[in-house]
Tab-separated table of N, CA and C in Angstrom:
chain	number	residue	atom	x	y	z
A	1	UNK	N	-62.369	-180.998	-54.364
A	1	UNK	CA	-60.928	-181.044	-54.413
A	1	UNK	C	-60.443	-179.948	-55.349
A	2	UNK	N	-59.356	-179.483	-55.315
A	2	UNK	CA	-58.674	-178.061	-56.093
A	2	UNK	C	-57.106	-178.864	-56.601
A	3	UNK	N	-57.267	-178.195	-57.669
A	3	UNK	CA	-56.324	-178.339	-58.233
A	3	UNK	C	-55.121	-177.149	-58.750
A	4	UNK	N	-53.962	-177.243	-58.180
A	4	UNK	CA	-52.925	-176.218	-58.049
A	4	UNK	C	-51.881	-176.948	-59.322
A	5	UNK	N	-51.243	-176.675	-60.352
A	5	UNK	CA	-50.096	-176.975	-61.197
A	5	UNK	C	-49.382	-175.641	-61.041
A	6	UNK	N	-48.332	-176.255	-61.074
A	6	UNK	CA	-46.896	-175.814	-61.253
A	6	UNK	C	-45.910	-176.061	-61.274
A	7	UNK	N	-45.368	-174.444	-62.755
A	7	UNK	CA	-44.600	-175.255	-64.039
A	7	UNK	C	-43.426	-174.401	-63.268
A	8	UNK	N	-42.106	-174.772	-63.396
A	8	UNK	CA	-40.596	-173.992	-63.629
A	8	UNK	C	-40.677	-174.620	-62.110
A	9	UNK	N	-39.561	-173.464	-61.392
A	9	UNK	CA	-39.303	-174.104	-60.344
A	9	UNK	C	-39.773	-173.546	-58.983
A	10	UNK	N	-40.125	-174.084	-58.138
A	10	UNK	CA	-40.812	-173.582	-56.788
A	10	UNK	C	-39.638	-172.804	-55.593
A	11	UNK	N	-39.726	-171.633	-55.977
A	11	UNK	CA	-38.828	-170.794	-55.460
A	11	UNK	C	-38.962	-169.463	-55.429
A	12	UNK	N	-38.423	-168.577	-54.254
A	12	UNK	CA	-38.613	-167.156	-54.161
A	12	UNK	C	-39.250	-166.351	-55.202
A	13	UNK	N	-39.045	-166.631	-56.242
A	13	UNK	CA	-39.705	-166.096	-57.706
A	13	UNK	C	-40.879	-166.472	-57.590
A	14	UNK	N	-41.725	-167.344	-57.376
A	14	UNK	CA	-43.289	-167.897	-57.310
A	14	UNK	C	-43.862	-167.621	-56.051
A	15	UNK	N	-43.350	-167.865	-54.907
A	15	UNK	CA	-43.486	-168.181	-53.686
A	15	UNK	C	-44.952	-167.396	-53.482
A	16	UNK	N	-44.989	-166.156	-53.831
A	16	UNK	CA	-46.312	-165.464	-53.462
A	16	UNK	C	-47.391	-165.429	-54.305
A	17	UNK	N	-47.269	-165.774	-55.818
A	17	UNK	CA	-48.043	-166.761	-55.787
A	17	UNK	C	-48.315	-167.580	-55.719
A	18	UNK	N	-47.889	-168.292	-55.579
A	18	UNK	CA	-48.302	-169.784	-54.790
A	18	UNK	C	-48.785	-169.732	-53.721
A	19	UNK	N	-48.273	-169.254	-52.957
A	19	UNK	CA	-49.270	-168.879	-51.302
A	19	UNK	C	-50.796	-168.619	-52.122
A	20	UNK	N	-50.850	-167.578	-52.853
A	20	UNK	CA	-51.997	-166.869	-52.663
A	20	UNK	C	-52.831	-168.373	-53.693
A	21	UNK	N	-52.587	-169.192	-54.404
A	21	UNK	CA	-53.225	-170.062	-55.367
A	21	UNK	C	-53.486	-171.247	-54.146
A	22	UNK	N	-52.723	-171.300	-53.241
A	22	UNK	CA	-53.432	-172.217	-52.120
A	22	UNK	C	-54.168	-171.872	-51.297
A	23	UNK	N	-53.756	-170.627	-51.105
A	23	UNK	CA	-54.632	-169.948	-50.422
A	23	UNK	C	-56.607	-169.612	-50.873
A	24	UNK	N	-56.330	-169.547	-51.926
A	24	UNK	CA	-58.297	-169.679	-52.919
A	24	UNK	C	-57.757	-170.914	-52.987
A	25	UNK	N	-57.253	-172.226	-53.447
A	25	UNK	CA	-57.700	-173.638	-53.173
A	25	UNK	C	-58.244	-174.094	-51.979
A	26	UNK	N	-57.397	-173.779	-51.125
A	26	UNK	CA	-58.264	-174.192	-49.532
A	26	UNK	C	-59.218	-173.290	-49.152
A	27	UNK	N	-59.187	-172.311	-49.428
A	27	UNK	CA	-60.920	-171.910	-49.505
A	27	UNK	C	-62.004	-172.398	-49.767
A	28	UNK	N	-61.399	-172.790	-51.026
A	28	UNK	CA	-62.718	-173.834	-52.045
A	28	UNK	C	-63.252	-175.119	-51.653
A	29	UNK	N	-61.953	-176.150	-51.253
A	29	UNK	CA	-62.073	-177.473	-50.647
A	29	UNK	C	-60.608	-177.220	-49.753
A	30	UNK	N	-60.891	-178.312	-48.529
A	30	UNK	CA	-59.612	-178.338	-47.781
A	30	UNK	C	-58.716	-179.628	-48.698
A	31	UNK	N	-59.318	-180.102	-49.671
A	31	UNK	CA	-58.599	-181.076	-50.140
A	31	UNK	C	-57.698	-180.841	-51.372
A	32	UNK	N	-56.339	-180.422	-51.550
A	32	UNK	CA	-55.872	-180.154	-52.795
A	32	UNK	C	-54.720	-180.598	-53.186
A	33	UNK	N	-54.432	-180.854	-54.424
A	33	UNK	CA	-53.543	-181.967	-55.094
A	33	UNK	C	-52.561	-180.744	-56.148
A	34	UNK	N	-51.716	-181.106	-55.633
A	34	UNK	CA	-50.129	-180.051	-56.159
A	34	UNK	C	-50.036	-180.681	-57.190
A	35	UNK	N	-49.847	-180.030	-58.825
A	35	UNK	CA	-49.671	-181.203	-59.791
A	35	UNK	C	-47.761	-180.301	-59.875
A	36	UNK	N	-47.374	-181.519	-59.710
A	36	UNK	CA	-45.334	-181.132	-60.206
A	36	UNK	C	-45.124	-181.212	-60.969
A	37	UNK	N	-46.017	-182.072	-62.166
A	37	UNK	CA	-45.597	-182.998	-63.139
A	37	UNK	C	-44.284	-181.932	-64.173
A	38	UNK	N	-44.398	-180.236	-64.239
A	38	UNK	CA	-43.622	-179.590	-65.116
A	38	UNK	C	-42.895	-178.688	-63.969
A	39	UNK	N	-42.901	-179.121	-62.676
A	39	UNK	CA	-41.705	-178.211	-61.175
A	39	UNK	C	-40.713	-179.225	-61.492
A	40	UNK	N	-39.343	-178.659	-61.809
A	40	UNK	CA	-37.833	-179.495	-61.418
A	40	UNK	C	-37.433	-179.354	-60.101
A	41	UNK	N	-37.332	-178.226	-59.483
A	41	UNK	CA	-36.869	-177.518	-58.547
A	41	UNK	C	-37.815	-177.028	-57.061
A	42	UNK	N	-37.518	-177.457	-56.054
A	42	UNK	CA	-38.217	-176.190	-55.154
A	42	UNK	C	-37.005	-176.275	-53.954
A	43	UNK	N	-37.023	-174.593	-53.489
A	43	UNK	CA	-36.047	-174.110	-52.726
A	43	UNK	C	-36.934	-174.135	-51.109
A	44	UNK	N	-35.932	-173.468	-50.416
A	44	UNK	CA	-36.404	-173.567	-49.198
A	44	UNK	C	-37.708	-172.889	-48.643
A	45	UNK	N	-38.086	-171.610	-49.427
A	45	UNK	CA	-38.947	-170.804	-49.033
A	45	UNK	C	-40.034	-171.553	-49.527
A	46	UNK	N	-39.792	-172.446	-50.724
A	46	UNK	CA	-41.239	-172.854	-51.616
A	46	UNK	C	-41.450	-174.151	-50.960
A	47	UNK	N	-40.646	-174.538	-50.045
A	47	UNK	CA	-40.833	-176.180	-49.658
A	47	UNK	C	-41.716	-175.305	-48.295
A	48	UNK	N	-41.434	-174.369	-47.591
A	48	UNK	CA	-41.945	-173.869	-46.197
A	48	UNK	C	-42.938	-173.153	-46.665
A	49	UNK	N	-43.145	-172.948	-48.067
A	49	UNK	CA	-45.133	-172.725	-48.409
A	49	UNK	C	-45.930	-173.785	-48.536
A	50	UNK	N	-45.136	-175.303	-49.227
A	50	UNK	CA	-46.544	-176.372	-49.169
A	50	UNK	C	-46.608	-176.883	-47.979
A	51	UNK	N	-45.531	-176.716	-46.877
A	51	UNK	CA	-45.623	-177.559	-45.882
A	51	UNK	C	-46.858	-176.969	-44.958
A	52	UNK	N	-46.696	-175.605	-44.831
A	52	UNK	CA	-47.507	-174.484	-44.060
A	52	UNK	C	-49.292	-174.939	-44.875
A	53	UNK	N	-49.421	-174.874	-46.078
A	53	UNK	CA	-50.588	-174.826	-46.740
A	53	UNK	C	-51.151	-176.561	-46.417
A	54	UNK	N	-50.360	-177.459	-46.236
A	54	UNK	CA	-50.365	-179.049	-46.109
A	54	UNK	C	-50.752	-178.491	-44.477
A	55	UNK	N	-50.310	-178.039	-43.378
A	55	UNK	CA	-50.905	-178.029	-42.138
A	55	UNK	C	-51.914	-177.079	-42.260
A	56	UNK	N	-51.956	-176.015	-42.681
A	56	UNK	CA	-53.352	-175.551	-43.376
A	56	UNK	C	-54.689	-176.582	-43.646
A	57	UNK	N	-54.383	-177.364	-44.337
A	57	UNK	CA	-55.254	-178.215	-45.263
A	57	UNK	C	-55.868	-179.361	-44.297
A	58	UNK	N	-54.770	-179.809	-43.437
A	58	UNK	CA	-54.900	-180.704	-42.489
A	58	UNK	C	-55.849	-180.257	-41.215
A	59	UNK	N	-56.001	-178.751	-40.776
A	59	UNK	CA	-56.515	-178.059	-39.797
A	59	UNK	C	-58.153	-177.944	-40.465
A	60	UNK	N	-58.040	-178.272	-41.132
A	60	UNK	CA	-59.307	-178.190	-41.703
A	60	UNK	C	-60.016	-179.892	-42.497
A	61	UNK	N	-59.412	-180.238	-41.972
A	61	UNK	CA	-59.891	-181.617	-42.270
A	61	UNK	C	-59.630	-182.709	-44.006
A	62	UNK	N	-58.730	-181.808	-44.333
A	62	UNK	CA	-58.166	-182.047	-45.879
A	62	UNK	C	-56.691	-182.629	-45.673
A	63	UNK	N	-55.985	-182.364	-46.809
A	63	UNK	CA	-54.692	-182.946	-47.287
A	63	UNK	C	-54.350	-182.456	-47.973
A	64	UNK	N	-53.286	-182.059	-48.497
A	64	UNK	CA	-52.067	-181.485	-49.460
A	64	UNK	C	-51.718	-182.437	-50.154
A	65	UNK	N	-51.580	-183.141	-51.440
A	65	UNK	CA	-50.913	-184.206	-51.344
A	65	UNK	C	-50.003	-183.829	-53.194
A	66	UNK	N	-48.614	-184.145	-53.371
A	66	UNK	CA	-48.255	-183.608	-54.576
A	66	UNK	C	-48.029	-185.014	-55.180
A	67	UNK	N	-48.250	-184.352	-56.637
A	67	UNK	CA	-48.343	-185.116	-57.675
A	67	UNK	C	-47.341	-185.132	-58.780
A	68	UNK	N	-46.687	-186.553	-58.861
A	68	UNK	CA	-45.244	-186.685	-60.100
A	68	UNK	C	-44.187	-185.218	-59.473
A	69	UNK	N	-43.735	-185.386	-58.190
A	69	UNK	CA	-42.505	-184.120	-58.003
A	69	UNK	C	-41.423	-185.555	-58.763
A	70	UNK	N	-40.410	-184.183	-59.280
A	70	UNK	CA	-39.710	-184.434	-59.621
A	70	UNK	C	-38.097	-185.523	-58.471
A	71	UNK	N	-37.313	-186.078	-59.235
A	71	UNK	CA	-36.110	-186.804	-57.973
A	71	UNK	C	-36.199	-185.740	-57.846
A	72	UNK	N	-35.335	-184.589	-58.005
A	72	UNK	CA	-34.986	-183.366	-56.955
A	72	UNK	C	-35.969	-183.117	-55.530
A	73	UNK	N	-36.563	-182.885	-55.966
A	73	UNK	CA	-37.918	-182.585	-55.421
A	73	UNK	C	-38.172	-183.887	-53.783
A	74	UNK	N	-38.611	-184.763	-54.505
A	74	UNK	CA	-38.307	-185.969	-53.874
A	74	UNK	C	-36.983	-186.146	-52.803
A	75	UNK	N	-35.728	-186.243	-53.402
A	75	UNK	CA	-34.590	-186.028	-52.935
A	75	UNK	C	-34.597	-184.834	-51.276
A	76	UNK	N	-35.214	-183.748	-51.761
A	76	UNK	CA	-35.568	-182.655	-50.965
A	76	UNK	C	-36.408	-183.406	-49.589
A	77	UNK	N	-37.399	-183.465	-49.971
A	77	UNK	CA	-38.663	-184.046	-49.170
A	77	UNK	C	-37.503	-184.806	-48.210
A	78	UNK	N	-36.645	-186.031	-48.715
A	78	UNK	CA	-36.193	-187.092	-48.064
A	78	UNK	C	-35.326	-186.096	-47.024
A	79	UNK	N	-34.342	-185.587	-47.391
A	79	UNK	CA	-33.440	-184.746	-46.774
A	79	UNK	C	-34.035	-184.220	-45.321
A	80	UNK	N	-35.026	-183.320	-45.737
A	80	UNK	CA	-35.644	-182.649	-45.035
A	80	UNK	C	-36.785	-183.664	-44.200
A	81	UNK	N	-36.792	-184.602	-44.238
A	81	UNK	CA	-37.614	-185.817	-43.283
A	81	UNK	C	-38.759	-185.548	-43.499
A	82	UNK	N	-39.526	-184.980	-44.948
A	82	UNK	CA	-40.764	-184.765	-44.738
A	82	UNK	C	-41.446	-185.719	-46.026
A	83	UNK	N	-40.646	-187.431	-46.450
A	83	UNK	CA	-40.825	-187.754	-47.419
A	83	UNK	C	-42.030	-188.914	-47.206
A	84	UNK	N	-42.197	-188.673	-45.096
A	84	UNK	CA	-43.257	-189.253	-44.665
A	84	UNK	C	-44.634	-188.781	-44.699
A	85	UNK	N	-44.368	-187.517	-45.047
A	85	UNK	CA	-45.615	-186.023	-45.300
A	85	UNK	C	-45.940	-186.600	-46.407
A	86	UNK	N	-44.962	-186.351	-47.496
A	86	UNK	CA	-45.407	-186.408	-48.635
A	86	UNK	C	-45.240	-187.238	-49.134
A	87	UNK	N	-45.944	-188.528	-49.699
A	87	UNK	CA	-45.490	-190.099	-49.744
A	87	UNK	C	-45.060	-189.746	-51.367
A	88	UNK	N	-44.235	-190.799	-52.296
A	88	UNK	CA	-44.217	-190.550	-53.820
A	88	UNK	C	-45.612	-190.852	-54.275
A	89	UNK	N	-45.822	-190.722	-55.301
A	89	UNK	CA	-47.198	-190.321	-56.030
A	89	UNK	C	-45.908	-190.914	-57.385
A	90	UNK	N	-47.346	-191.372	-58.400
A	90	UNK	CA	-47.062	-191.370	-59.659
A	90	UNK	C	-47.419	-189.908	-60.864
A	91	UNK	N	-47.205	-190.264	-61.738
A	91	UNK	CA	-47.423	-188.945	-62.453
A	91	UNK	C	-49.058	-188.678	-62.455
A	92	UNK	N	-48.923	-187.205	-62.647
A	92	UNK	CA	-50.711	-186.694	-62.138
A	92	UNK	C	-51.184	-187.602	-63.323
A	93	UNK	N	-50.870	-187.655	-64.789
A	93	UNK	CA	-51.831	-187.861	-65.495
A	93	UNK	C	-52.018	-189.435	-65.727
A	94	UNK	N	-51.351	-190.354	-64.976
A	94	UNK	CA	-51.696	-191.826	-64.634
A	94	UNK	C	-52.329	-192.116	-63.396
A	95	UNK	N	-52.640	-191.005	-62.572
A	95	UNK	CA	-52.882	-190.996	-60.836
A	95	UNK	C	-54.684	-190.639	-60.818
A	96	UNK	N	-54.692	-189.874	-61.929
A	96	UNK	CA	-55.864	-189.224	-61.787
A	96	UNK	C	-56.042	-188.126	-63.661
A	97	UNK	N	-57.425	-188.006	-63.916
A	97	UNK	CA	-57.567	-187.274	-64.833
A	97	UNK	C	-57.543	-185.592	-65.016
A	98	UNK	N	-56.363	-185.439	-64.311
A	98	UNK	CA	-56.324	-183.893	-64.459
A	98	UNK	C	-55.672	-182.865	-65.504
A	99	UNK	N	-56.077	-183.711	-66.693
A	99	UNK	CA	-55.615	-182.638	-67.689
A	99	UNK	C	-56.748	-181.592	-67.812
A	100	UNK	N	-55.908	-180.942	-69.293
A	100	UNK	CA	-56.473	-179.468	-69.431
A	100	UNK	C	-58.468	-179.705	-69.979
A	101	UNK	N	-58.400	-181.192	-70.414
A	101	UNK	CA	-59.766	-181.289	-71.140
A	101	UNK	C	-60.899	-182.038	-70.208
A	102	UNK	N	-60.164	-182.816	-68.386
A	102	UNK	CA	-61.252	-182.967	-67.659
A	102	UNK	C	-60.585	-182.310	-66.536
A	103	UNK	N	-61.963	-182.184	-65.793
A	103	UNK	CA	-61.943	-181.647	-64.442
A	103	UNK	C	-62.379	-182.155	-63.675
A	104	UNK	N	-63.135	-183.807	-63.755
A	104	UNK	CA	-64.056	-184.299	-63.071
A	104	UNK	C	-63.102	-184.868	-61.979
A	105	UNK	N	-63.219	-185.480	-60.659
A	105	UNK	CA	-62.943	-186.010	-60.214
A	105	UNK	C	-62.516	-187.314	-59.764
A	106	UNK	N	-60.874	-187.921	-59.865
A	106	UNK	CA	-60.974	-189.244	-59.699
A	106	UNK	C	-62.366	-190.344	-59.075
A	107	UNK	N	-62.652	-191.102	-59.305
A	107	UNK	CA	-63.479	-192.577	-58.705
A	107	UNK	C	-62.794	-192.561	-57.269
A	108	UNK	N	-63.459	-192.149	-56.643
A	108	UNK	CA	-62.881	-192.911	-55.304
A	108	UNK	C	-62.206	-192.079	-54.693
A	109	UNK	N	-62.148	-190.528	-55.217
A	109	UNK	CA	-61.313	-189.398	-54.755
A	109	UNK	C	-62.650	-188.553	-53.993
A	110	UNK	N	-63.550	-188.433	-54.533
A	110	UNK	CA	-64.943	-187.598	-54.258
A	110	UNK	C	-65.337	-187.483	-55.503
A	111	UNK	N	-66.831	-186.583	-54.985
A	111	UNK	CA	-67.498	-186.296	-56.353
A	111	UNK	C	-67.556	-185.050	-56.335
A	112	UNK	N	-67.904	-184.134	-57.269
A	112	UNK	CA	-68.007	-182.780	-58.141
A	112	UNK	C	-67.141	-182.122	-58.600
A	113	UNK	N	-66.625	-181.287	-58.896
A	113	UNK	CA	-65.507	-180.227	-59.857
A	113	UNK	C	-64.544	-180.283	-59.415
A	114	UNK	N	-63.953	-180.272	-59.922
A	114	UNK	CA	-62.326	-179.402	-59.533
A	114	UNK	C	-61.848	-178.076	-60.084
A	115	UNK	N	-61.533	-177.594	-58.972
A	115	UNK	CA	-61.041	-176.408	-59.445
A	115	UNK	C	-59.193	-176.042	-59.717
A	116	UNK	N	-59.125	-175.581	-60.891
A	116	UNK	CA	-57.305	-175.642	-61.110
A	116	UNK	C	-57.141	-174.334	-61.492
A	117	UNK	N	-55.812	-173.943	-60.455
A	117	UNK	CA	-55.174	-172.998	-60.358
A	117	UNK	C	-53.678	-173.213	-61.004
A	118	UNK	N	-53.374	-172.213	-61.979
A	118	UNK	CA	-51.926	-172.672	-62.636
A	118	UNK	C	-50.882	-171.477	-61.552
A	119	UNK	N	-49.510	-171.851	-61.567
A	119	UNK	CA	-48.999	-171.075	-61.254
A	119	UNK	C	-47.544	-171.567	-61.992
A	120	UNK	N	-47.102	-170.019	-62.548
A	120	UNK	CA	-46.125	-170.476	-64.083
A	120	UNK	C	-44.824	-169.730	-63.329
A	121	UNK	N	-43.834	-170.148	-63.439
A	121	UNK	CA	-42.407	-169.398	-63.096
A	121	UNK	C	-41.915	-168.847	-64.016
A	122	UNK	N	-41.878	-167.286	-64.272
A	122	UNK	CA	-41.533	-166.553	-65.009
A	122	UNK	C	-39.522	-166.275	-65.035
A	123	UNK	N	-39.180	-167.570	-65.822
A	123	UNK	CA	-37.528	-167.390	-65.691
A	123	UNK	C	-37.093	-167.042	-67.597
């Protein structure tokens, strides 16, 4: 499983990287977990990169699945009818141990590494 965080907001400003940080996550495993827990925001272009990387992920026998999005965020998903895609999740760091000091993999998620990719919004 891979691990993608991202901080500020998911929008034209990130968008390419972010493609490219899902892009080496689903390389690695088709299975990868969006941490939101520090995204307020994502715009239209950044909602039509996880959706694309989530059918990505899915074509390959994985899942996209995000972690603690913010109401906005949420709010979005609903709007846009994709709040069946992306079910709510609790915050990453009650959901699963993905802070900065483990990498191991939830019980019951799989076994071996995770790999985490940050991607920071430079505002």
């Amino acid at each position: 499983m891979s691990l993608v965080r991202v901080a500020g907001d998911v929008d034209t400003g990130v968008v390419a990287e972010l493609r490219a940080a899902l892009e080496t996550a689903l390389a690695e495993h088709p299975r990868i977990i969006m941490d939101l827990t520090r995204a307020a925001t994502i715009d239209s272009v950044g909602l039509g990169t996880v959706v694309r990387a989530r059918q990505a992920a899915r074509r390959r026998g994985g899942d996209l699945l995000l972690a603690a999005p913010s109401r906005f965020v949420q709010t979005v998903l609903h709007t846009m009818r994709l709040d069946g895609a992306f079910p709510p999740s609790t915050p990453c760091h009650k959901r699963c141990p993905l802070r900065a000091q483990s990498r191991r993999l939830l019980p019951g998620v799989g076994h071996g590494r995770m790999r985490t990719v940050d991607v920071t919004a430079a505002h």
